[in-house]
Coordinates of C-alpha atoms and ligand atoms in Angstrom, one line a residue:
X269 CA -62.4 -23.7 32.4
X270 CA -59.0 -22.0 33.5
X271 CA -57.4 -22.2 36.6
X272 CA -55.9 -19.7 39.5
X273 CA -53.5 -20.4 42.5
X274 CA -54.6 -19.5 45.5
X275 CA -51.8 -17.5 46.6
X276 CA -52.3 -15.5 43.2
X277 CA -50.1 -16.5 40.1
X278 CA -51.9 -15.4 37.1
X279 CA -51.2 -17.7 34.7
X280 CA -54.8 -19.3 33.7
X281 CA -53.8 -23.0 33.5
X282 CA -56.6 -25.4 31.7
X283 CA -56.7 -28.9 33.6
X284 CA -54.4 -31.0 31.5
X285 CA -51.6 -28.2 31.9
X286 CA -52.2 -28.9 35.6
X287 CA -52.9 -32.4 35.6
X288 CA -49.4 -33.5 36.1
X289 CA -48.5 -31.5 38.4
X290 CA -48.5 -30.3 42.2
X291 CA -48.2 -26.7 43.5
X292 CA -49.2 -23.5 41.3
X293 CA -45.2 -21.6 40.6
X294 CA -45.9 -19.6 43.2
X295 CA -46.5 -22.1 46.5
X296 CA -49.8 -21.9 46.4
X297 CA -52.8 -24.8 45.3
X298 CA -54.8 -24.6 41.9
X299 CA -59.0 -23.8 42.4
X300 CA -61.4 -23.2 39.1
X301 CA -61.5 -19.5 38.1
X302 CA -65.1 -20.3 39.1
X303 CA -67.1 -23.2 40.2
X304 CA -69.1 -24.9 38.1
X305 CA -72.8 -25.1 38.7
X306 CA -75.3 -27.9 38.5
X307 CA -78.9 -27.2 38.1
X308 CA -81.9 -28.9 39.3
X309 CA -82.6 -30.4 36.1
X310 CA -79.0 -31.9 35.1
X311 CA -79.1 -33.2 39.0
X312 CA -82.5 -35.1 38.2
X313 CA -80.9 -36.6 35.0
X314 CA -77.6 -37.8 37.4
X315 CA -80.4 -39.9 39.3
X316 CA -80.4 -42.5 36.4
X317 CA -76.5 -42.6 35.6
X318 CA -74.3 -45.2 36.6
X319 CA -71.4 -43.7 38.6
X320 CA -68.8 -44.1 35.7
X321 CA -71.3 -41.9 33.3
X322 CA -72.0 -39.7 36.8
X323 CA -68.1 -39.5 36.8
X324 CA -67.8 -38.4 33.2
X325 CA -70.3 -35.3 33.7
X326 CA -68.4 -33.8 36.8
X327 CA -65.6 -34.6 35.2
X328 CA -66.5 -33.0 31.6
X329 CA -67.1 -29.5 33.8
X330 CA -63.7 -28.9 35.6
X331 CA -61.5 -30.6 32.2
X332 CA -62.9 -28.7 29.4
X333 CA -59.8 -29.1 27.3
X334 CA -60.0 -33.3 27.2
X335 CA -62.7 -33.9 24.1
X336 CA -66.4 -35.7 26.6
X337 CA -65.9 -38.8 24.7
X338 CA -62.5 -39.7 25.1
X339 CA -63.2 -38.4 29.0
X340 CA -66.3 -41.2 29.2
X341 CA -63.9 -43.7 27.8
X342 CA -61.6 -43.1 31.0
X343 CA -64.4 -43.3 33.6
X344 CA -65.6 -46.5 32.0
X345 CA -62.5 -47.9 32.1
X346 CA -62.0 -46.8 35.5
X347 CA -65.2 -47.2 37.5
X348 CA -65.9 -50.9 36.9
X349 CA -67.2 -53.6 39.2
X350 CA -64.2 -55.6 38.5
X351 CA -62.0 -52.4 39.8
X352 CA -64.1 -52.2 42.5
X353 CA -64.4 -55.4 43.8
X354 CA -63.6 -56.2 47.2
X355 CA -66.7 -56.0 49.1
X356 CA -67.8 -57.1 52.4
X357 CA -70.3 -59.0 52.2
X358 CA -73.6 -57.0 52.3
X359 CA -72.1 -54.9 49.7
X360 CA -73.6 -54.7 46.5
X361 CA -70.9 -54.4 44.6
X362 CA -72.4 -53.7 41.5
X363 CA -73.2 -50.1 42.7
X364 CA -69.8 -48.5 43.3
X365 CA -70.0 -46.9 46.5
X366 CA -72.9 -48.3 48.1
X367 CA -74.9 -46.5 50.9
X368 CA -76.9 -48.7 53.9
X369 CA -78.1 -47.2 56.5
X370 CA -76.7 -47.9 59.5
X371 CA -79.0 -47.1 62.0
X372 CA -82.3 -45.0 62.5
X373 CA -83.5 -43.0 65.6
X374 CA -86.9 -41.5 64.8
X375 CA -86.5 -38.9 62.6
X376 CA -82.7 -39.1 62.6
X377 CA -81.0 -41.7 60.1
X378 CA -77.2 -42.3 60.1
X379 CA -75.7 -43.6 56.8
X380 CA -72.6 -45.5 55.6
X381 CA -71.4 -45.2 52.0
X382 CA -68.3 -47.8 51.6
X383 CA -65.4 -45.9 49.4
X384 CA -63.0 -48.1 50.4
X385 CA -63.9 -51.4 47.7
X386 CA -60.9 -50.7 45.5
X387 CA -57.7 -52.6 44.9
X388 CA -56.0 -51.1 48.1
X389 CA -59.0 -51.2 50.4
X390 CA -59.2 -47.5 51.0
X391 CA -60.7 -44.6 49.8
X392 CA -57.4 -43.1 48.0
X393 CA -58.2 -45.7 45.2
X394 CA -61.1 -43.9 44.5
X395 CA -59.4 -40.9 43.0
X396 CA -56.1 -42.6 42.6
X397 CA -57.6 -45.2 40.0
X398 CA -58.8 -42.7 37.4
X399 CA -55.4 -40.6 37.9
X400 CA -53.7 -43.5 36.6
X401 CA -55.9 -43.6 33.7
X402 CA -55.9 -39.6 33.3
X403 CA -52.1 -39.2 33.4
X404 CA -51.7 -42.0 30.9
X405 CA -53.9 -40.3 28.2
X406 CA -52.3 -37.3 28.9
X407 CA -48.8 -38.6 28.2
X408 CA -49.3 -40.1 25.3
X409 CA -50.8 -37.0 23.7
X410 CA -47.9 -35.1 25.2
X411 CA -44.9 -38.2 24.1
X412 CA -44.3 -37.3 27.3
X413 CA -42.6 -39.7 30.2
X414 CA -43.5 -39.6 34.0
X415 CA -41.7 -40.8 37.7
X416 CA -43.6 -40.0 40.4
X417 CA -41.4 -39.7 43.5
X418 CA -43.5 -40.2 46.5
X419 CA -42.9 -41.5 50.6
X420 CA -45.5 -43.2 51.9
X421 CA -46.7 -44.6 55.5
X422 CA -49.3 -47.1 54.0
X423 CA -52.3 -45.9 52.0
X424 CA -51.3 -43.3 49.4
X425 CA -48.2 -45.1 48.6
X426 CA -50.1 -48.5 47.9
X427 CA -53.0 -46.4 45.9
X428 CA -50.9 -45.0 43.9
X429 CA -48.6 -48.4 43.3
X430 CA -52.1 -49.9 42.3
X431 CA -53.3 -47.2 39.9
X432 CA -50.1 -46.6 37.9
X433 CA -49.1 -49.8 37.7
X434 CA -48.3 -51.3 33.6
X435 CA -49.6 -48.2 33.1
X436 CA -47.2 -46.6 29.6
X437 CA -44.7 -43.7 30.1
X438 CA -45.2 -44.2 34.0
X439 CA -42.8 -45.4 36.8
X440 CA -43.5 -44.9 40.1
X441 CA -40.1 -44.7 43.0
X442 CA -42.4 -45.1 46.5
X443 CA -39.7 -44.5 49.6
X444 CA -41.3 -46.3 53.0
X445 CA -39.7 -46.6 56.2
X446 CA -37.7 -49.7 56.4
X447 CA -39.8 -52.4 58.8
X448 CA -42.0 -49.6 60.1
X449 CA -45.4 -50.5 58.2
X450 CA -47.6 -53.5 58.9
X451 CA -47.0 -56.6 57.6
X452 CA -50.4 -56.1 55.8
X453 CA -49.4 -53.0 53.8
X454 CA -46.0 -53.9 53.4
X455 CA -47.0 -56.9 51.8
X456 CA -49.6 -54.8 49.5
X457 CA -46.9 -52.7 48.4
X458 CA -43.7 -55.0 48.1
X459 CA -45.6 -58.3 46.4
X460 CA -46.0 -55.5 43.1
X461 CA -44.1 -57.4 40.3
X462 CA -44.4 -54.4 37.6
X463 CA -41.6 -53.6 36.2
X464 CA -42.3 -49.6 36.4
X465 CA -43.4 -50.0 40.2
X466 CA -40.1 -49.5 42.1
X467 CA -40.5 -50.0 46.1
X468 CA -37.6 -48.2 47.9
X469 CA -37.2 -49.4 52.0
X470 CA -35.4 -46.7 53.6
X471 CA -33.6 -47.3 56.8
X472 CA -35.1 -44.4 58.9
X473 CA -38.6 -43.1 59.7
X474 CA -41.6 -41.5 57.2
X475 CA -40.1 -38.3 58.4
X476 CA -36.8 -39.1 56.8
X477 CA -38.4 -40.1 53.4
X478 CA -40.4 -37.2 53.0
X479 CA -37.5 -34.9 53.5
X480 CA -35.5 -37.2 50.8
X481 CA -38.6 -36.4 48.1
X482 CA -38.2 -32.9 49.5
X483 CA -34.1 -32.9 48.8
X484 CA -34.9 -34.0 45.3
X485 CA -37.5 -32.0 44.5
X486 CA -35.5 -29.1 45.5
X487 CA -32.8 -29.9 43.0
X488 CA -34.7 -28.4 40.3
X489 CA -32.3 -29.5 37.3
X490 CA -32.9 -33.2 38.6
X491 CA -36.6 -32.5 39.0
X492 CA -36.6 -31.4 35.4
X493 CA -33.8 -33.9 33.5
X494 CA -35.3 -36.9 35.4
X495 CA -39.4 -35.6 34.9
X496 CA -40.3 -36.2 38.6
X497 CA -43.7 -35.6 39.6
X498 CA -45.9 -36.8 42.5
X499 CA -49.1 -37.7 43.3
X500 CA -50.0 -36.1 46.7
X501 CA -53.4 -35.4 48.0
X502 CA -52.9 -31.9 46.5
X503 CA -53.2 -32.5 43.5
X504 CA -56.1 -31.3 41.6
X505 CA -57.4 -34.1 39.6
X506 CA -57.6 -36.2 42.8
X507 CA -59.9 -33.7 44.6
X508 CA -62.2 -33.5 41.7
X509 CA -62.5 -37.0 41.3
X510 CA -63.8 -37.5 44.8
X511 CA -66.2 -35.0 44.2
X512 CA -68.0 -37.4 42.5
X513 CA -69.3 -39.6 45.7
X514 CA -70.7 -36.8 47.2
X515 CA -72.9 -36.3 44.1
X516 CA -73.3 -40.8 44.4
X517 CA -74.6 -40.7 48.1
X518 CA -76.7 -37.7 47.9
X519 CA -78.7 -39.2 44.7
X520 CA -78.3 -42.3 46.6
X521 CA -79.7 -41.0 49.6
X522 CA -82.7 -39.0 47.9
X523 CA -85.6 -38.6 46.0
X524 CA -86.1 -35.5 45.2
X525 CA -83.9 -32.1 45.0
X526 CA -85.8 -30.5 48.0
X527 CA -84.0 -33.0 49.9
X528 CA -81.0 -32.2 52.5
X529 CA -78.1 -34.3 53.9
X530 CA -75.1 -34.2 55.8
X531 CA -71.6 -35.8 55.3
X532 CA -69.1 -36.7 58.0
X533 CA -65.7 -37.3 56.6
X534 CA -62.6 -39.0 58.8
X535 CA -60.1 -36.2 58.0
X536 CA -56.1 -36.0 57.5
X537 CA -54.8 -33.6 54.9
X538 CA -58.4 -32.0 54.2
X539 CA -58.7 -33.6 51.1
X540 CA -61.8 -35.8 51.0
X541 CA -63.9 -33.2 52.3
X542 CA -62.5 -30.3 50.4
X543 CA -64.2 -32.6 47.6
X544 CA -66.8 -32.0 49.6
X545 CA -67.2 -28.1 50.2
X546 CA -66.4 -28.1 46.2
X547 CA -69.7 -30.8 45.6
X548 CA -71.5 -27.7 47.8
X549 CA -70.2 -24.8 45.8
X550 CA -71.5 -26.4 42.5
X551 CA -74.6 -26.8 44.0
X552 CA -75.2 -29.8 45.7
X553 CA -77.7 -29.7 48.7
X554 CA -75.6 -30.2 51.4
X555 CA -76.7 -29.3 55.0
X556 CA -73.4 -29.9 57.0
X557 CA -69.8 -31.3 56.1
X558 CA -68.5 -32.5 59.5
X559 CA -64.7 -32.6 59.7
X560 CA -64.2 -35.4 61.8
X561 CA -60.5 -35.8 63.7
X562 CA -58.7 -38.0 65.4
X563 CA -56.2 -36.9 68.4
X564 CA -54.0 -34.9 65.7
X565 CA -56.3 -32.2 65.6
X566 CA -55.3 -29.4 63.9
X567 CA -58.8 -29.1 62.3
X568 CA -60.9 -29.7 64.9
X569 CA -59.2 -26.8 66.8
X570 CA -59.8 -24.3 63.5
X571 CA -63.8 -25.5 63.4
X572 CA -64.2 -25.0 67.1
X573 CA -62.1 -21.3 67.6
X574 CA -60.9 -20.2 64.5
X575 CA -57.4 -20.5 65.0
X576 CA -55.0 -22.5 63.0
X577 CA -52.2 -23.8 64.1
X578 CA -50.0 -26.4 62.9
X579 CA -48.2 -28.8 64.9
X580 CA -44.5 -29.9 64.3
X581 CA -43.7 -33.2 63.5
X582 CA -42.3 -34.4 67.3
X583 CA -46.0 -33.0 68.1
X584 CA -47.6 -35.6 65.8
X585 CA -49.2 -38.3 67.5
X586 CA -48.8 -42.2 66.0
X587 CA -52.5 -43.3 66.9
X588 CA -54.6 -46.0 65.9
X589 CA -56.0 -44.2 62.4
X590 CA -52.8 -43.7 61.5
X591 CA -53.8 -42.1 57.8
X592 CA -54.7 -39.3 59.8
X593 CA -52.1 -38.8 61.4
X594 CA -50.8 -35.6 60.2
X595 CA -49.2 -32.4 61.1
X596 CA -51.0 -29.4 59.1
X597 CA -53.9 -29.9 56.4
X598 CA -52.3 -29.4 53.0
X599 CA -55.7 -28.8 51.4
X600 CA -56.9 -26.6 53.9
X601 CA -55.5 -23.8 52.3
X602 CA -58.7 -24.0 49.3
X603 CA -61.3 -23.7 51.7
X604 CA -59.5 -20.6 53.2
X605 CA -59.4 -18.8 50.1
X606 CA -63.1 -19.4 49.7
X607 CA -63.2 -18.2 53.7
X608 CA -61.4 -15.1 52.4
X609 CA -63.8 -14.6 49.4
X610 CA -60.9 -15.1 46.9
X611 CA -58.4 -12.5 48.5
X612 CA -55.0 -13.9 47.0
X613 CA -52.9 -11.2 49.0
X614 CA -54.5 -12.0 52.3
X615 CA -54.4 -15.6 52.2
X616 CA -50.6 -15.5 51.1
X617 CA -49.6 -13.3 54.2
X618 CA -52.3 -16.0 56.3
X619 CA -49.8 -18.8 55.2
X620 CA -46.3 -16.6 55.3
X621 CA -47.6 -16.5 58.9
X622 CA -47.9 -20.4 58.8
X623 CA -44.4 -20.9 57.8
X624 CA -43.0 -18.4 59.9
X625 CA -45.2 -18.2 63.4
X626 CA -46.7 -21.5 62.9
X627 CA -50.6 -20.8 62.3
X628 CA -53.2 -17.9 61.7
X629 CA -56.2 -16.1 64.0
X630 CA -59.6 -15.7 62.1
X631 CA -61.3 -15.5 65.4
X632 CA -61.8 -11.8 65.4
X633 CA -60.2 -11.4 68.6
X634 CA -58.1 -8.3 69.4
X635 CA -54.9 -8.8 67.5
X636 CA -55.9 -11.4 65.7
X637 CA -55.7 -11.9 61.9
X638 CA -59.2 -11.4 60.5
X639 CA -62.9 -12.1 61.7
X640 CA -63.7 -14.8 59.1
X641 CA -64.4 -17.8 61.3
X642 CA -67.7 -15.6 61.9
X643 CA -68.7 -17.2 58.2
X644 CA -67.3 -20.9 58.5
X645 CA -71.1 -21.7 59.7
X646 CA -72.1 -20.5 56.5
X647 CA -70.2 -23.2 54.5
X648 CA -71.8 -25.3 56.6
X649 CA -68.9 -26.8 58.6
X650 CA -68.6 -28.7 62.0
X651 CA -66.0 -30.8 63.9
X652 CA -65.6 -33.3 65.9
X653 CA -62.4 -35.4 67.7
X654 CA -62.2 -38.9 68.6
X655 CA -59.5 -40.6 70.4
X656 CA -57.9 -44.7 71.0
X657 CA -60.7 -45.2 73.3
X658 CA -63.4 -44.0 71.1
X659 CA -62.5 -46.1 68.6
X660 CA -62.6 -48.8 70.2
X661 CA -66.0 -48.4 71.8
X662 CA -67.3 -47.4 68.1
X663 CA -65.8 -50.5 66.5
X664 CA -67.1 -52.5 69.4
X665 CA -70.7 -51.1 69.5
X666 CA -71.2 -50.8 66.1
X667 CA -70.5 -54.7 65.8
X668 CA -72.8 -55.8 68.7
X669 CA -75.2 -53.8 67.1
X670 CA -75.2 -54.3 63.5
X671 CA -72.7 -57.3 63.1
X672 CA -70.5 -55.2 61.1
X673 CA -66.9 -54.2 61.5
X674 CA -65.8 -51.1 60.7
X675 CA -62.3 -49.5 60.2
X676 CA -60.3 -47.1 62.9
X677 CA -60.9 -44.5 60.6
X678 CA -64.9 -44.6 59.8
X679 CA -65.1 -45.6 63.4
X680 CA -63.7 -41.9 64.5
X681 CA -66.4 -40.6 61.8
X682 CA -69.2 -42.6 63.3
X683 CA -68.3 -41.7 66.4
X684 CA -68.2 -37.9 65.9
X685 CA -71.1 -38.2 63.0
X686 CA -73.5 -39.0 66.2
X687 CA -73.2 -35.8 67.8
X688 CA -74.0 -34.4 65.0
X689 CA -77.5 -36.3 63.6
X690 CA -80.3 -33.8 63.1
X691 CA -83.9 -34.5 62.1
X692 CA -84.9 -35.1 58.5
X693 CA -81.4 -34.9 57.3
X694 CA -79.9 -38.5 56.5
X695 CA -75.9 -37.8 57.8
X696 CA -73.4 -39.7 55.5
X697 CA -70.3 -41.2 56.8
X698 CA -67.7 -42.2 54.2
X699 CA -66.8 -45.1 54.9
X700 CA -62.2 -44.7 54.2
X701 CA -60.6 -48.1 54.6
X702 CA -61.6 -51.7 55.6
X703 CA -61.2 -53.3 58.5
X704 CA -58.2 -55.7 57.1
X705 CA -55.6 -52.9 56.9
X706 CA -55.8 -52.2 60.6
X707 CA -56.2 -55.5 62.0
X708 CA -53.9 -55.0 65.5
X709 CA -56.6 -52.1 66.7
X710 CA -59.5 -54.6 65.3
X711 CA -58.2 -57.4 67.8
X712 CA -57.7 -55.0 70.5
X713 CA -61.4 -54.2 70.1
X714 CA -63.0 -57.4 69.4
X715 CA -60.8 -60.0 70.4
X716 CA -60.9 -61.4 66.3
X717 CA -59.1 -61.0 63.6
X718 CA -60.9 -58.5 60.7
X719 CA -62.1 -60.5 57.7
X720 CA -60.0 -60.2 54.6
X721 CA -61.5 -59.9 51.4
X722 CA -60.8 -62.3 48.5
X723 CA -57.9 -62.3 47.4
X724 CA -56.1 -60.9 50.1
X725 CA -56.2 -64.3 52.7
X726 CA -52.4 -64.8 52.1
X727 CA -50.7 -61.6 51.1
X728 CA -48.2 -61.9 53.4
X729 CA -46.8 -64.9 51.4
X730 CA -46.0 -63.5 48.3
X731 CA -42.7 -63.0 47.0
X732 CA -41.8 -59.3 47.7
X733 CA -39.9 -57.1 45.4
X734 CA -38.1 -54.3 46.8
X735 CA -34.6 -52.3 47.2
X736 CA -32.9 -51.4 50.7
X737 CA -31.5 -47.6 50.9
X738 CA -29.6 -45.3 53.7
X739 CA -31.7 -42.3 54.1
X740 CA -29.6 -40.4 51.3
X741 CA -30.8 -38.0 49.0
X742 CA -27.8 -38.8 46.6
X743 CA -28.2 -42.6 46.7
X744 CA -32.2 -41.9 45.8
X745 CA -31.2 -39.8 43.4
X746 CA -28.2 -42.3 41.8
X747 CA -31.2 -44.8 41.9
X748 CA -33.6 -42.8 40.1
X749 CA -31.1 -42.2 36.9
X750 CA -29.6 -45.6 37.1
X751 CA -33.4 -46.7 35.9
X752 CA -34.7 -44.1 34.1
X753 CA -32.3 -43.9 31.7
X754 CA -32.4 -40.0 31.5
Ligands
PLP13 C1 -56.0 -40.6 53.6 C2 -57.0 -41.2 54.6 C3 -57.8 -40.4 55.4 C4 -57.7 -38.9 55.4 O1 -58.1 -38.3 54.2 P1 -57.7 -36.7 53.8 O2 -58.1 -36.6 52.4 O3 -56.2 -36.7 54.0 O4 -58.4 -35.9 54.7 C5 -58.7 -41.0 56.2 N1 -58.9 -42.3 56.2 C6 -58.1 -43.2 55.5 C7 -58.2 -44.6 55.6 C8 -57.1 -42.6 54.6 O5 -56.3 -43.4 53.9

């Protein structure tokens, strides 16, 4: 299995050569030369796997160059109960990823599967978990050293904090904004005692630690003396991983291949469902992926006109599922290039035009830049928005109803996911964080605190480790050397 960038470099990476990394050399994101495909028989035999072994076979089919037993060995070591641990109650957590359904209306049956059981209490740890154990194997066959520069707002930051740390050849530098997160997150993130987990509190906003990774990771030397990597939600490892859910709930969900269903996905940066669309293109019978947004809604707009256009960062709104929060969809440009039937040239003028003009026109209106959004029902996509008061009424019914609390994130997905419930096909929801990491919108709703999970009852107590900074590119950069050594 080799590997192309979207916007056309033709260098035929295998997965380990891209593992490490982020963007393809020439801007644009790494897809399979070809997707993989699963056949009917190979899907009956994933019935009976546990989702560790169910991991391993997806895995063994995009990372052709890692030997299958030594990829087993890091699913197993990965996807364990004891990883995967922090259940609700009503979970059973020795399913990873467990689907209930949630409610049934006749024919029409809306589903939860619960991603979010991992050491951070979101779905990031999903992927993020095995990355730790992936880039780890891959150093050491390499010798090589790592030090993923990343900025965080809350859940990538922690995920990744959780998945690298103690891990060898790894240290992670996380810049957050100085008093800005919850006292929840902050604690998940500062009580780290590792010594390669180093938690950097800058005095400024998200916006001014993003552009200090971006300052650094344009000093290319320094990128390259100092081995700085990150771990974004573009990276390609991390999309395949959460591929393997899909595959989970739709065995999970049915009993025989003839079978149908439908996902709805809380989406940010396109990521989780790209994982979907991917699960599709192998084979997987999917009837609909529904993108579902919250007021930043960048993709609803594409799914309902065919017209993408990014917002700037004043134009972001700071809502209530704040992991969503974002400006433009930095996986979106994979699913384009399918959109575009594998067009390289096009889809690099498409997102020229991003940078420059702000968005793209696939609406086939006069003057506009292609007539493609004509095929998005093909893929099988639909959207849907939901806003503060949404959420709230979700979270609220979805308690009185079924005396379970639910997250500001799953709640937009529930909420959109039942406009889109169609006979016969069981809709999924993922289910992206628990209700413990967003506890000021859970009060606002239900006048209670969310439960915490074990474990977690007195977090904010724990001696914090972590380093004050100016927003400085230099003094980030000062700090990096100063501990690296390099
Ligand atoms: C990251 C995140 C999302 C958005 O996922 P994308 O892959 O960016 O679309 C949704 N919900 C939660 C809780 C998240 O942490």
């Amino acid at each position: 299995m080799h590997y192309i960038s979207t916007r056309g470099h033709a260098s035929a990476p295998r997965f380990c050569e891209i593992l490490l990394g982020g963007l393809a050399p020439d801007g644009g994101l790494y897809l399979p030369q070809s997707y993989p495909k699963v056949s009917g028989d190979e899907l009956n035999a994933w019935r009976q796997l546990s989702y560790a072994d169910l991991a391993a076979e997806v895995l063994k089919k995009f990372a052709t160059d890692i030997p299958a037993d030594d990829i087993a060995e890091l699913t197993r070591r990965t996807y364990t109960a004891a990883v995967y641990c922090n259940g609700r109650p009503g979970d059973d957590l020795s399913q990873i990823t467990p689907l209930r359904v949630l409610e049934t209306q006749g024919e029409r049956k809306l589903m939860l599967q619960a991603l979010s059981n991992g050491p951070t209490l979101a779905f990031k740890d999903m992927a993020m978990q095995l990355l730790g154990n992936l880039f780890e194997y891959a150093l050491a066959r390499q010798g090589a050293e790592l030090n993923i520069l990343g900025a965080t707002s809350g859940d990538t930051g922690s995920a990744a904090e959780y998945a690298m740390r103690g891990k060898r050849g790894i240290r992670v530098f996380m810049l957050s904004p100085h008093l800005k997160m919850s006292a929840f997150q902050t604690a998940q993130m500062f009580s780290l005692q590792d010594p390669n987990i180093f938690n950097i509190a800058v005095k400024g906003v998200f916006d001014d630690c993003q552009d200090m990774v971006k300052g650094v990771s344009h000093d290319l030397g320094f990128k390259a003396s100092q081995k700085i990597g990150t771990v974004n939600s573009i990276n390609w490892a991390r999309v395949v991983a959460q591929v393997v859910y899909y595959f989970r709930g739709y065995l999970a969900a049915t009993t025989s291949n003839d079978q149908k269903v439908s996902f709805t996905v809380p989406s940010g940066n396109f990521g989780n469902i790209c994982a979907g669309h991917i699960a599709r293109m192998m084979g997987l019978p999917i009837s609909k992926l529904v993108v579902a947004t919250n007021e930043n809604d960048v993709l609803h707009e594409f799914f309902q006109t065919g017209v993408y256009r990014v917002r700037k960062s004043a134009e972001t709104l700071h809502t209530s599922s704040p992991s969503m929060d974002i400006s433009k969809a930095s996986n979106f440009e994979r699913f384009v290039y399918d959109l575009l039937d594998g067009d390289a040239d096009r889809l690099r003028a498409l997102f020229r035009k991003v940078e420059a003009e702000g968005g793209f026109d696939l609406s086939g209106r006069p003057g506009s830049d292609g007539d493609e959004f004509a095929k998005v029902g093909r893929f099988g996509f639909a959207s849907g928005r939901s806003a503060h008061a949404d959420r709230l009424a979700t979270i609220r019914d979805v308690d009185a109803r079924h005396g379970l609390t639910i997250d500001t994130h799953t709640a937009d997905g529930i909420k959109v996911a039942r406009e889109q419930l169609e006979d016969g096909i069981p809709m999924i929801v993922l289910e992206t964080a628990l209700p413990a990491k967003f506890n000021e919108t859970i009060r606002e709703a239900l006048g209670r605190d969310a439960e915490r999970p074990a474990g977690f009852e007195n977090i904010e107590a724990l001696p914090q480790r972590f380093d004050v900074m100016d927003a400085d590119v230099d003094a980030v950069k000062r700090y990096v050397a100063e501990r690296t050594g390099l």
